[in-house]
PDB file of C-alpha atoms in Angstrom:
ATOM      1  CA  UNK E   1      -8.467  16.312 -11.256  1.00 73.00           C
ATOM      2  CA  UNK E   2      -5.879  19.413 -10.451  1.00 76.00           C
ATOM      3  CA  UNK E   3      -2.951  18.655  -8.492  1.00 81.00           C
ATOM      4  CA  UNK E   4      -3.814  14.571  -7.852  1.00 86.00           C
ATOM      5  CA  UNK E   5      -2.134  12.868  -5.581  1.00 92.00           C
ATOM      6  CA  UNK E   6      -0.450  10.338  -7.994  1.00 93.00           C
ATOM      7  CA  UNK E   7      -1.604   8.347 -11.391  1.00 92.00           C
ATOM      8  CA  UNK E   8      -2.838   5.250 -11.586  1.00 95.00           C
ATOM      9  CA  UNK E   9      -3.012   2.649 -15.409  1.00 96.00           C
ATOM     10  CA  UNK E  10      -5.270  -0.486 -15.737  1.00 96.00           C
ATOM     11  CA  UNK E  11      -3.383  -2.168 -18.859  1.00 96.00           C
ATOM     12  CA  UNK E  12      -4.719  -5.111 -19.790  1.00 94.00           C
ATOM     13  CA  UNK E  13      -5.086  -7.622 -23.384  1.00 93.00           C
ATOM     14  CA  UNK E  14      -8.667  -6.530 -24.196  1.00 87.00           C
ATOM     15  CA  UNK E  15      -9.162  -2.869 -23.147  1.00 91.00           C
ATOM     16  CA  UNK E  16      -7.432   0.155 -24.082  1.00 94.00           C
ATOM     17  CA  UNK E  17      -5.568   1.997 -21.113  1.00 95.00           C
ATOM     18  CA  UNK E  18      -7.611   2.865 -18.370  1.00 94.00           C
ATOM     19  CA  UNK E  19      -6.164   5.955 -16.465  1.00 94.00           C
ATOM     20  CA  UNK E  20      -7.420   7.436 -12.973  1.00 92.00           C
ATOM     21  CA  UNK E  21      -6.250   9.910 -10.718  1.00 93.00           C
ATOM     22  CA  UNK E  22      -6.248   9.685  -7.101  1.00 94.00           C
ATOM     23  CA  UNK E  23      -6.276  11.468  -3.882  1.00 94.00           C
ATOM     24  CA  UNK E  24      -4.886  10.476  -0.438  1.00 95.00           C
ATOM     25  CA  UNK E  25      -7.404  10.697   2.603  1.00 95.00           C
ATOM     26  CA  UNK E  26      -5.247  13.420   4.957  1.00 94.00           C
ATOM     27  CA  UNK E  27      -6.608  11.428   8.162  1.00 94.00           C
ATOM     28  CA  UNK E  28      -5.924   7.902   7.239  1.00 93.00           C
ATOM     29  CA  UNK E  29      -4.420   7.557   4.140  1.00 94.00           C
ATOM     30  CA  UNK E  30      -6.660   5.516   2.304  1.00 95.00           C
ATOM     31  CA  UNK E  31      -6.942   6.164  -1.480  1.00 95.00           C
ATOM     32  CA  UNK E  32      -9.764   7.201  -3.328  1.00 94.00           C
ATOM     33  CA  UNK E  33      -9.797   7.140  -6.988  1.00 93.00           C
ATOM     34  CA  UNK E  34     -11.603  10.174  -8.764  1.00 91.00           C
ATOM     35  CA  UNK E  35     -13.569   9.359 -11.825  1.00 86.00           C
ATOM     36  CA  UNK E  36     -14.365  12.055 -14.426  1.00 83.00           C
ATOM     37  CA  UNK E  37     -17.226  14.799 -13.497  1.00 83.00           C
ATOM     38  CA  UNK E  38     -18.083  13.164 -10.352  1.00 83.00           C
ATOM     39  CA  UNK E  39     -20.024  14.611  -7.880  1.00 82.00           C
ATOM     40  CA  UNK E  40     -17.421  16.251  -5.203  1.00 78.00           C
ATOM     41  CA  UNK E  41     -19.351  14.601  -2.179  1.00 80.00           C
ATOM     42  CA  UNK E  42     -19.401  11.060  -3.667  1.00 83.00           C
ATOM     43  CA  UNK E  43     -15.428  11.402  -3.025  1.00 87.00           C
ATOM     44  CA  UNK E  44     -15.298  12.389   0.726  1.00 90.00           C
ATOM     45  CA  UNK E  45     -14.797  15.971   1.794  1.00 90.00           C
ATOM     46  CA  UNK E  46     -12.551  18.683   2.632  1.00 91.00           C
ATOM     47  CA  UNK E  47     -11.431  19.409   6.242  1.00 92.00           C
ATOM     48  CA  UNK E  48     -10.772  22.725   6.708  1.00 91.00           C
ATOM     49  CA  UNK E  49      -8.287  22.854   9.820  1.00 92.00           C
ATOM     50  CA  UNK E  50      -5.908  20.615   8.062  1.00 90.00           C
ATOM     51  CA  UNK E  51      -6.900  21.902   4.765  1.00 91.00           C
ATOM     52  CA  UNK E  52      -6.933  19.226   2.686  1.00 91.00           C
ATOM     53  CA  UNK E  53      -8.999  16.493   0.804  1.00 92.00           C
ATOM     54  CA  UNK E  54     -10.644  13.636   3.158  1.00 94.00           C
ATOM     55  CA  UNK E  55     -12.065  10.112   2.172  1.00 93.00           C
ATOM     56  CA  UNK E  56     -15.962   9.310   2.806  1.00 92.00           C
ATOM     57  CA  UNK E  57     -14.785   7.301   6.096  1.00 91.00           C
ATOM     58  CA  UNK E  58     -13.642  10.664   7.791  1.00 93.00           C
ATOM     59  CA  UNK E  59     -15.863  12.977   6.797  1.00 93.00           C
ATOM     60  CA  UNK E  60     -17.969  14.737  10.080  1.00 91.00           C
ATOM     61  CA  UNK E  61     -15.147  13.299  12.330  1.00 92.00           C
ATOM     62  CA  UNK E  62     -12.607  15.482  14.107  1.00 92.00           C
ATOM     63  CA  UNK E  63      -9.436  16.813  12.032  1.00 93.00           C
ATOM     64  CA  UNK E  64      -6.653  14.208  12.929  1.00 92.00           C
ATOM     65  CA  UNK E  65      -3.817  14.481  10.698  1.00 93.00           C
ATOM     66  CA  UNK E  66      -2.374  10.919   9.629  1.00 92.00           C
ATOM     67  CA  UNK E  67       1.397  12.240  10.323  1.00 92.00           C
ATOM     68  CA  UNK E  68      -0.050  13.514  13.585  1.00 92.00           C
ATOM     69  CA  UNK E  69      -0.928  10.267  14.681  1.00 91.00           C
ATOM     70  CA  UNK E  70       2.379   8.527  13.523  1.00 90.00           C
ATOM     71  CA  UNK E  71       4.440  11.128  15.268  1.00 91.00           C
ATOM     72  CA  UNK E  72       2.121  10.213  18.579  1.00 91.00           C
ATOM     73  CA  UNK E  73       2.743   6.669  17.848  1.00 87.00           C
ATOM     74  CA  UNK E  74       6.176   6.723  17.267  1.00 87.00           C
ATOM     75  CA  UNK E  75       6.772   8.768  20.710  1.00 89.00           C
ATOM     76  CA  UNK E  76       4.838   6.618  22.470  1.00 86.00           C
ATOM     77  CA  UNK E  77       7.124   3.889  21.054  1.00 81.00           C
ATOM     78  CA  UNK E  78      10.206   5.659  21.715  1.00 80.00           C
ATOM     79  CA  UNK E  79       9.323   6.026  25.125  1.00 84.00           C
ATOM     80  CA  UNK E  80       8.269   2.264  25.901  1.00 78.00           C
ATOM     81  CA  UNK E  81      11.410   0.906  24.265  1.00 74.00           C
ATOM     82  CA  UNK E  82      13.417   3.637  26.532  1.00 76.00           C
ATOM     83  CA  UNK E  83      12.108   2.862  29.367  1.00 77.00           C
ATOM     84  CA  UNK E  84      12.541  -1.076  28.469  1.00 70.00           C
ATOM     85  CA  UNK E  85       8.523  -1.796  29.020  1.00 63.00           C
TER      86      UNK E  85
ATOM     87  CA  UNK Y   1      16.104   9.447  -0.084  1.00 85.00           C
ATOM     88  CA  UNK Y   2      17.232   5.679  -1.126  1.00 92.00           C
ATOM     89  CA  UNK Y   3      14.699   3.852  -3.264  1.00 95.00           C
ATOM     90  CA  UNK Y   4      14.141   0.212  -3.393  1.00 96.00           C
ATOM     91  CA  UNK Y   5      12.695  -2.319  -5.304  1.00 96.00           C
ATOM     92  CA  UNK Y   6      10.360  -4.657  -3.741  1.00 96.00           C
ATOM     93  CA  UNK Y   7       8.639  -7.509  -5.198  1.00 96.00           C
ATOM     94  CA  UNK Y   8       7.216 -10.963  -4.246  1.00 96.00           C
ATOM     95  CA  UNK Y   9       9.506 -12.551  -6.793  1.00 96.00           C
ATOM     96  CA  UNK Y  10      12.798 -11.615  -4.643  1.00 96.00           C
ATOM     97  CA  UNK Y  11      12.033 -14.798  -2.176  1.00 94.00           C
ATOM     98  CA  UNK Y  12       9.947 -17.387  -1.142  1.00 94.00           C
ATOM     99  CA  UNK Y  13       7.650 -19.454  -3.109  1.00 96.00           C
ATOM    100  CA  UNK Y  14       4.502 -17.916  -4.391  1.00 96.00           C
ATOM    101  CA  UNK Y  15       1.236 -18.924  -3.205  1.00 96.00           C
ATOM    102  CA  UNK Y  16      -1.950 -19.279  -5.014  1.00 96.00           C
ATOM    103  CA  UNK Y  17      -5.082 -17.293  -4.335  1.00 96.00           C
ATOM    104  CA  UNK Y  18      -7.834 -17.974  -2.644  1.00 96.00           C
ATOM    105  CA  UNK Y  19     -11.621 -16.798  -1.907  1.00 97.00           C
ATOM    106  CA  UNK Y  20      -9.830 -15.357   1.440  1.00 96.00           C
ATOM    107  CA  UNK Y  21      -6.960 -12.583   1.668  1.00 96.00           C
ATOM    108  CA  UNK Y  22      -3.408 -14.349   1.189  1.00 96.00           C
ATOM    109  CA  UNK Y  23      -0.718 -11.703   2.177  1.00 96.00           C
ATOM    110  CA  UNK Y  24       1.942 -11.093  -0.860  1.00 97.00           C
ATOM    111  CA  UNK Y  25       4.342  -8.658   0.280  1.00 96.00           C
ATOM    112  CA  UNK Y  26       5.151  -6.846   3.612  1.00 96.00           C
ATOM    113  CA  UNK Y  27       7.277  -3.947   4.421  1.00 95.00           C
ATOM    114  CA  UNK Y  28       7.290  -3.161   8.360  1.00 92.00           C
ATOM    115  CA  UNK Y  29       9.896  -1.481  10.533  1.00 88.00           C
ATOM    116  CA  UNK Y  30      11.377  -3.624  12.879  1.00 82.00           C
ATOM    117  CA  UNK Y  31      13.061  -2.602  16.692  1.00 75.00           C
ATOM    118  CA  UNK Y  32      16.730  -2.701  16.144  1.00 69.00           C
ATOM    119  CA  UNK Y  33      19.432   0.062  16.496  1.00 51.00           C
ATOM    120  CA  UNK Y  34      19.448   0.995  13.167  1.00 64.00           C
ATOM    121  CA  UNK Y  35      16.640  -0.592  11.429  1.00 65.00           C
ATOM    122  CA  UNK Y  36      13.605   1.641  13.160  1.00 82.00           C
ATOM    123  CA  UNK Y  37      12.794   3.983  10.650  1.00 87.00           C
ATOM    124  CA  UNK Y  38      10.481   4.931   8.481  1.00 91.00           C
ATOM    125  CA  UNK Y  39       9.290   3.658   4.578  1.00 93.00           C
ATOM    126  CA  UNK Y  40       6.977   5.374   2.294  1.00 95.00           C
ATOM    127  CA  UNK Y  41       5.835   3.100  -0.553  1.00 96.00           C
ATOM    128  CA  UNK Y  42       6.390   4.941  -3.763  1.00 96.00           C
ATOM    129  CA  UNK Y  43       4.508   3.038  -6.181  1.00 96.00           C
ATOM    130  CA  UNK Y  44       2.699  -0.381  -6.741  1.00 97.00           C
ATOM    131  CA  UNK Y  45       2.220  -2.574  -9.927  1.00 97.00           C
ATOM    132  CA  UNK Y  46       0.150  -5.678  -9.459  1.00 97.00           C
ATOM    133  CA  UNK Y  47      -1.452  -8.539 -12.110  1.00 96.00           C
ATOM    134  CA  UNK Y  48      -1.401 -12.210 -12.292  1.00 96.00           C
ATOM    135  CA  UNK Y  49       1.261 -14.158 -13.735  1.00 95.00           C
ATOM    136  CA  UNK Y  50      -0.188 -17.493 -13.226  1.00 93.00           C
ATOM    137  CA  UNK Y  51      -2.433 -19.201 -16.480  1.00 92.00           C
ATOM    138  CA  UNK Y  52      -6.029 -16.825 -16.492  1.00 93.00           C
ATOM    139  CA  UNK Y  53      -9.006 -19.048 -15.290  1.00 92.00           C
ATOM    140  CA  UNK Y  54     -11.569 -20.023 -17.717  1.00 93.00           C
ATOM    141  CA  UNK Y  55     -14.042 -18.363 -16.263  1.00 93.00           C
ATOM    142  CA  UNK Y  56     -13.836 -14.712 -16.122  1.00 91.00           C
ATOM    143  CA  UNK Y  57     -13.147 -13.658 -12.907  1.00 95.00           C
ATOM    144  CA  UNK Y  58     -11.553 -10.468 -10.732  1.00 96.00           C
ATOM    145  CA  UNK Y  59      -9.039 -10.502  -8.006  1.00 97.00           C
ATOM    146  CA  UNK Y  60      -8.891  -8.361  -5.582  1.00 97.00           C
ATOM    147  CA  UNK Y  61      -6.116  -6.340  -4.215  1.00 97.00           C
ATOM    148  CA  UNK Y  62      -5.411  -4.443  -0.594  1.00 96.00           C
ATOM    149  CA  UNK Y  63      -3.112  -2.677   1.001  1.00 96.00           C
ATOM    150  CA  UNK Y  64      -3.632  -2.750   5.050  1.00 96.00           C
ATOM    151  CA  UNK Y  65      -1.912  -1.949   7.760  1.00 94.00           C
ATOM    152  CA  UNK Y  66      -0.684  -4.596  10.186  1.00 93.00           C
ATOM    153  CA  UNK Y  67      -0.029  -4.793  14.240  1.00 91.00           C
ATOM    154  CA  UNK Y  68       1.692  -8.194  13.985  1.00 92.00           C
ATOM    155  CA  UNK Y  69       3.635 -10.639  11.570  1.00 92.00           C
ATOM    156  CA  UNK Y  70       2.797 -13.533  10.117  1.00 93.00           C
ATOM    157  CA  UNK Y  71       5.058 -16.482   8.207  1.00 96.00           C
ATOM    158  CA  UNK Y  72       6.199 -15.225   5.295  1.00 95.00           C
ATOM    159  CA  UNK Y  73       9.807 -15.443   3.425  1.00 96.00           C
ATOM    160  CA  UNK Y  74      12.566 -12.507   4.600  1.00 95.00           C
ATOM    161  CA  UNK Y  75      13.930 -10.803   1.382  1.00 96.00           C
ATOM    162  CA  UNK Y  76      16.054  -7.501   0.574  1.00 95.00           C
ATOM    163  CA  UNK Y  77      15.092  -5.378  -2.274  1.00 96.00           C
ATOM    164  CA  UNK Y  78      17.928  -4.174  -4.300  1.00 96.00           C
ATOM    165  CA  UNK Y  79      18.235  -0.421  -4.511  1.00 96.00           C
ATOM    166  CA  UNK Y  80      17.272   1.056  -7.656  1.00 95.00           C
ATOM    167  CA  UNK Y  81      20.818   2.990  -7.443  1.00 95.00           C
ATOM    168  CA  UNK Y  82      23.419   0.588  -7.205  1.00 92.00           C
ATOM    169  CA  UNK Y  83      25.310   3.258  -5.080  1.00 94.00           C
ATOM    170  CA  UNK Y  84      22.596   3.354  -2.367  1.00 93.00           C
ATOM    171  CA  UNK Y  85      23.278   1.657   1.056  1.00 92.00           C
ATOM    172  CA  UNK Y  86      21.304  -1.488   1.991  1.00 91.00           C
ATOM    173  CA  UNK Y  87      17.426  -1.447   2.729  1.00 91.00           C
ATOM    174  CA  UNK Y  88      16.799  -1.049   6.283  1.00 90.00           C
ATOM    175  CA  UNK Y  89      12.824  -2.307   7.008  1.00 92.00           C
ATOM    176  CA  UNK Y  90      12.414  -5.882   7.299  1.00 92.00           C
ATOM    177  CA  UNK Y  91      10.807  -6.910   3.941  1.00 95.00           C
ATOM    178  CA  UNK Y  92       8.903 -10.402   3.629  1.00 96.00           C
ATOM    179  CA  UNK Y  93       7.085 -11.717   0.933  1.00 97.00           C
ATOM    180  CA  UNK Y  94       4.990 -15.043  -0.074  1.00 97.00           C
ATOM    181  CA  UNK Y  95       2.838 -15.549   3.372  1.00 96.00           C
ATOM    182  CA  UNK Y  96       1.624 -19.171   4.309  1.00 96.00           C
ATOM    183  CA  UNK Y  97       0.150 -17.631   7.632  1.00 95.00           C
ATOM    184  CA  UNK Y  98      -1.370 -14.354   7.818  1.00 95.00           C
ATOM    185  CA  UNK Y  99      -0.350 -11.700   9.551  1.00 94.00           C
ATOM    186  CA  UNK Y 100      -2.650  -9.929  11.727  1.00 94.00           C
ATOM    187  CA  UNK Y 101      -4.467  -6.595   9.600  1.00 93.00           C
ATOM    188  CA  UNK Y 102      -6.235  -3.720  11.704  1.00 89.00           C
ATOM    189  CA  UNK Y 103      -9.730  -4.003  10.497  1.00 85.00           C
ATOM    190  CA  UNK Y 104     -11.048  -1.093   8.035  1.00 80.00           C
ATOM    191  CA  UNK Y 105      -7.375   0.109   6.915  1.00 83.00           C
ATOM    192  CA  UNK Y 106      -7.708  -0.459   3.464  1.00 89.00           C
ATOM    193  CA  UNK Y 107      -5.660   2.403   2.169  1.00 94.00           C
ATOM    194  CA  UNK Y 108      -5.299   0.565  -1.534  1.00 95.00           C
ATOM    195  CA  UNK Y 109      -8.312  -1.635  -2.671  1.00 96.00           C
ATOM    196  CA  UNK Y 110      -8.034  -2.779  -6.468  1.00 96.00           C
ATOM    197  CA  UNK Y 111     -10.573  -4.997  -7.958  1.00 96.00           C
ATOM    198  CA  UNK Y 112      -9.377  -5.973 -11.418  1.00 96.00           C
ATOM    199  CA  UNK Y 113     -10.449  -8.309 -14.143  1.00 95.00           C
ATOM    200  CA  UNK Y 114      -7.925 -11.426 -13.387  1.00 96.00           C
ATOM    201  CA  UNK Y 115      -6.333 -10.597 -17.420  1.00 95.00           C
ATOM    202  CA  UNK Y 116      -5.422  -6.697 -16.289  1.00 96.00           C
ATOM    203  CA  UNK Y 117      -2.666  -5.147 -14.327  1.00 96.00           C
ATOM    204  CA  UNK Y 118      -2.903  -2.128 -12.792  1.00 97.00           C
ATOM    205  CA  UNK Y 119      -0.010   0.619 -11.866  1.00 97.00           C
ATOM    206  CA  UNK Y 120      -0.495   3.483  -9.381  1.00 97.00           C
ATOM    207  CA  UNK Y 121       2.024   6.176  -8.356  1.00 96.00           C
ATOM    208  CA  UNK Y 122       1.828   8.145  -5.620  1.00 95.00           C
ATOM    209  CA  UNK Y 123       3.372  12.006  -5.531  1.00 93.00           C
ATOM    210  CA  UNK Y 124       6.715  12.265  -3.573  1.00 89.00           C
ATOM    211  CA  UNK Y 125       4.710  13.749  -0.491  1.00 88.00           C
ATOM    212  CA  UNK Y 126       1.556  11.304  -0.566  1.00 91.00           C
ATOM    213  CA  UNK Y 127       3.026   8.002  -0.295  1.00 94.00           C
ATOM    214  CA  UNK Y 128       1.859   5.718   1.925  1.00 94.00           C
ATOM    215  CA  UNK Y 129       3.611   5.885   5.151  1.00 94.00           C
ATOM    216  CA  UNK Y 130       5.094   3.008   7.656  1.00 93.00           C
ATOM    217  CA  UNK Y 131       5.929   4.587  10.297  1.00 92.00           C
ATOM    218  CA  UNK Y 132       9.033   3.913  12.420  1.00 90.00           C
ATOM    219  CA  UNK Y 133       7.489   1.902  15.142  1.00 88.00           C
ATOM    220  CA  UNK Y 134       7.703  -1.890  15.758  1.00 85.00           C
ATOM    221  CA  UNK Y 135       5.541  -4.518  13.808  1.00 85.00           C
ATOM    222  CA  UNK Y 136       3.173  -1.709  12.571  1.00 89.00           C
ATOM    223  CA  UNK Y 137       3.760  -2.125   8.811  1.00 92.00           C
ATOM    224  CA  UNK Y 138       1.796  -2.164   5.701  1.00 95.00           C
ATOM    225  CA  UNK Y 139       0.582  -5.236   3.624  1.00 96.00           C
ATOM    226  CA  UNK Y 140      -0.132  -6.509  -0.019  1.00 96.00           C
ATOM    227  CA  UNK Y 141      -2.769  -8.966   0.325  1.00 96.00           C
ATOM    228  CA  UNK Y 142      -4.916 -10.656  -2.679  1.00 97.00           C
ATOM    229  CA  UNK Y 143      -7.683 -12.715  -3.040  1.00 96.00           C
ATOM    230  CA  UNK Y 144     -10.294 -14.038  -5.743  1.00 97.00           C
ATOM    231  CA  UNK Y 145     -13.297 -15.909  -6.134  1.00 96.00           C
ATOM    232  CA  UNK Y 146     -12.419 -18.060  -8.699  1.00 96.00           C
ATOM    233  CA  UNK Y 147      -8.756 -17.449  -9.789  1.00 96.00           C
ATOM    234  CA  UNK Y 148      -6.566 -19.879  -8.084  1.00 95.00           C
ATOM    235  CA  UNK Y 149      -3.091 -19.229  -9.267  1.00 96.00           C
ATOM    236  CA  UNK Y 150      -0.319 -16.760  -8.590  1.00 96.00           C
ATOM    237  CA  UNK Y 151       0.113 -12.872  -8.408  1.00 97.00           C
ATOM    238  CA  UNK Y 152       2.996 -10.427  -8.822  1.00 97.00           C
ATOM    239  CA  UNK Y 153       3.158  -7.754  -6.276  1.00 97.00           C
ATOM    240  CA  UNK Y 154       5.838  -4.983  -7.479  1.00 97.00           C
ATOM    241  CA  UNK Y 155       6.571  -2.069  -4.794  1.00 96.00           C
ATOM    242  CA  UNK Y 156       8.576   1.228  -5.267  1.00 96.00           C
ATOM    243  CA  UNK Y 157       9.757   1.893  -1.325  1.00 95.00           C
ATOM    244  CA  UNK Y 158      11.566   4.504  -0.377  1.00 94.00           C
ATOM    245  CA  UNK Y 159      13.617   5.012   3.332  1.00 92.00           C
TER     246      UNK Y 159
END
């Protein structure tokens, strides 16, 4: 896969290595491993406001960033916590 | 960016699997005046370190996200520079009562032969994220069929 999103080894006594690369859903960070000549819509998707690569979960959904929604969430927190609720 | 080293054999006593999740490890910010920030989990190593069960079996690994704690044992990861300051998030590892997972968040699921381990990295700006908000933290959970022993969970974290 070009530019993964990180590496991933299965070591074990009685296999040889077993290496995998990986992408991280842009909506909800889940993480999908990406085997060799897979089919591209097996994986997920691409959303095209946020440009980047989405897991099978969030495909035909709206864009919603995943650091969008913690910066929401952490406001939100900030506020309650101000405001002593 | 301080880096820490997280891992289920900093505290507690380890608990053996069973057919249902146990949580391992847990890395959550906590309401304070300095601890509410955020952690990104670098990296994760997992395998068993208890005796293999006869019969071959998997165990199966998560990462989910959490909206409240549990009872598990409070550690503090050393930083991987000695120089670094203290690690902020509340840490806690070893669970004898589960703490409470939003459904469908797994962002990690392993399923590996109970004889493997398995190491995955994430790139500096992909880790997974806790954000800075109270109780809503990520968890290493584990379960298996068959295998009843113990697990090492082993987390790269960064604040």
């Amino acid at each position: 896969m070009r530019k993964s999103h990180g590496y991933s080894i299965i070591t074990g006594p009685e296999i040889r290595a077993i290496e995998e690369d990986f992408f991280v859903c842009s909506h909800c960070q889940k993480t999908t491993f990406v085997k060799p000549m897979c089919d591209p819509v097996e994986l997920g998707g691409w959303c095209g406001p946020c440009h980047a690569l989405i897991c099978k979960d969030c495909v035909g959904k709206d864009c919603a960033p995943f650091m969008k929604k913690i910066e929401k969430a952490e406001a939100k927190a900030a506020i309650t916590r101000n405001w002593g609720i | 960016m301080a880096q820490y080293n997280f891992s289920n054999l900093l505290g507690g006593t380890q608990q053996n699997l069973t057919t249902t999740f146990k949580t391992i490890t847990y890395a959550v910010a906590t309401t304070g005046a300095t601890t509410l920030r955020r952690g990104w989990i670098k990296e994760v190593e997992v395998g068993a370190d208890g005796a293999p069960n006869a019969a071959d079996t998997t165990i199966v690994y998560s990462w989910d996200r959490t909206t409240a704690d549990g009872t598990g044992t409070s550690v503090t990861p050393p930083p991987i520079d000695a120089s670094d300051a203290a690690a902020l998030l509340t840490y806690k590892a070893n669970y004898t009562g589960e703490p409470t997972v939003t459904a469908n968040t797994g962002l990690l699921v392993l399923a590996l032969n109970q004889r493997n381990s398995q190491r995955v990295s994430y790139e500096d700006d992909k880790c997974l994220v806790i954000p800075a908000t109270n109780l809503a933290g990520i968890v290493g959970r584990a379960k298996s069929a068959i295998f009843a022993s113990t697990v090492v969970f082993n987390q790269y974290m960064r604040e």
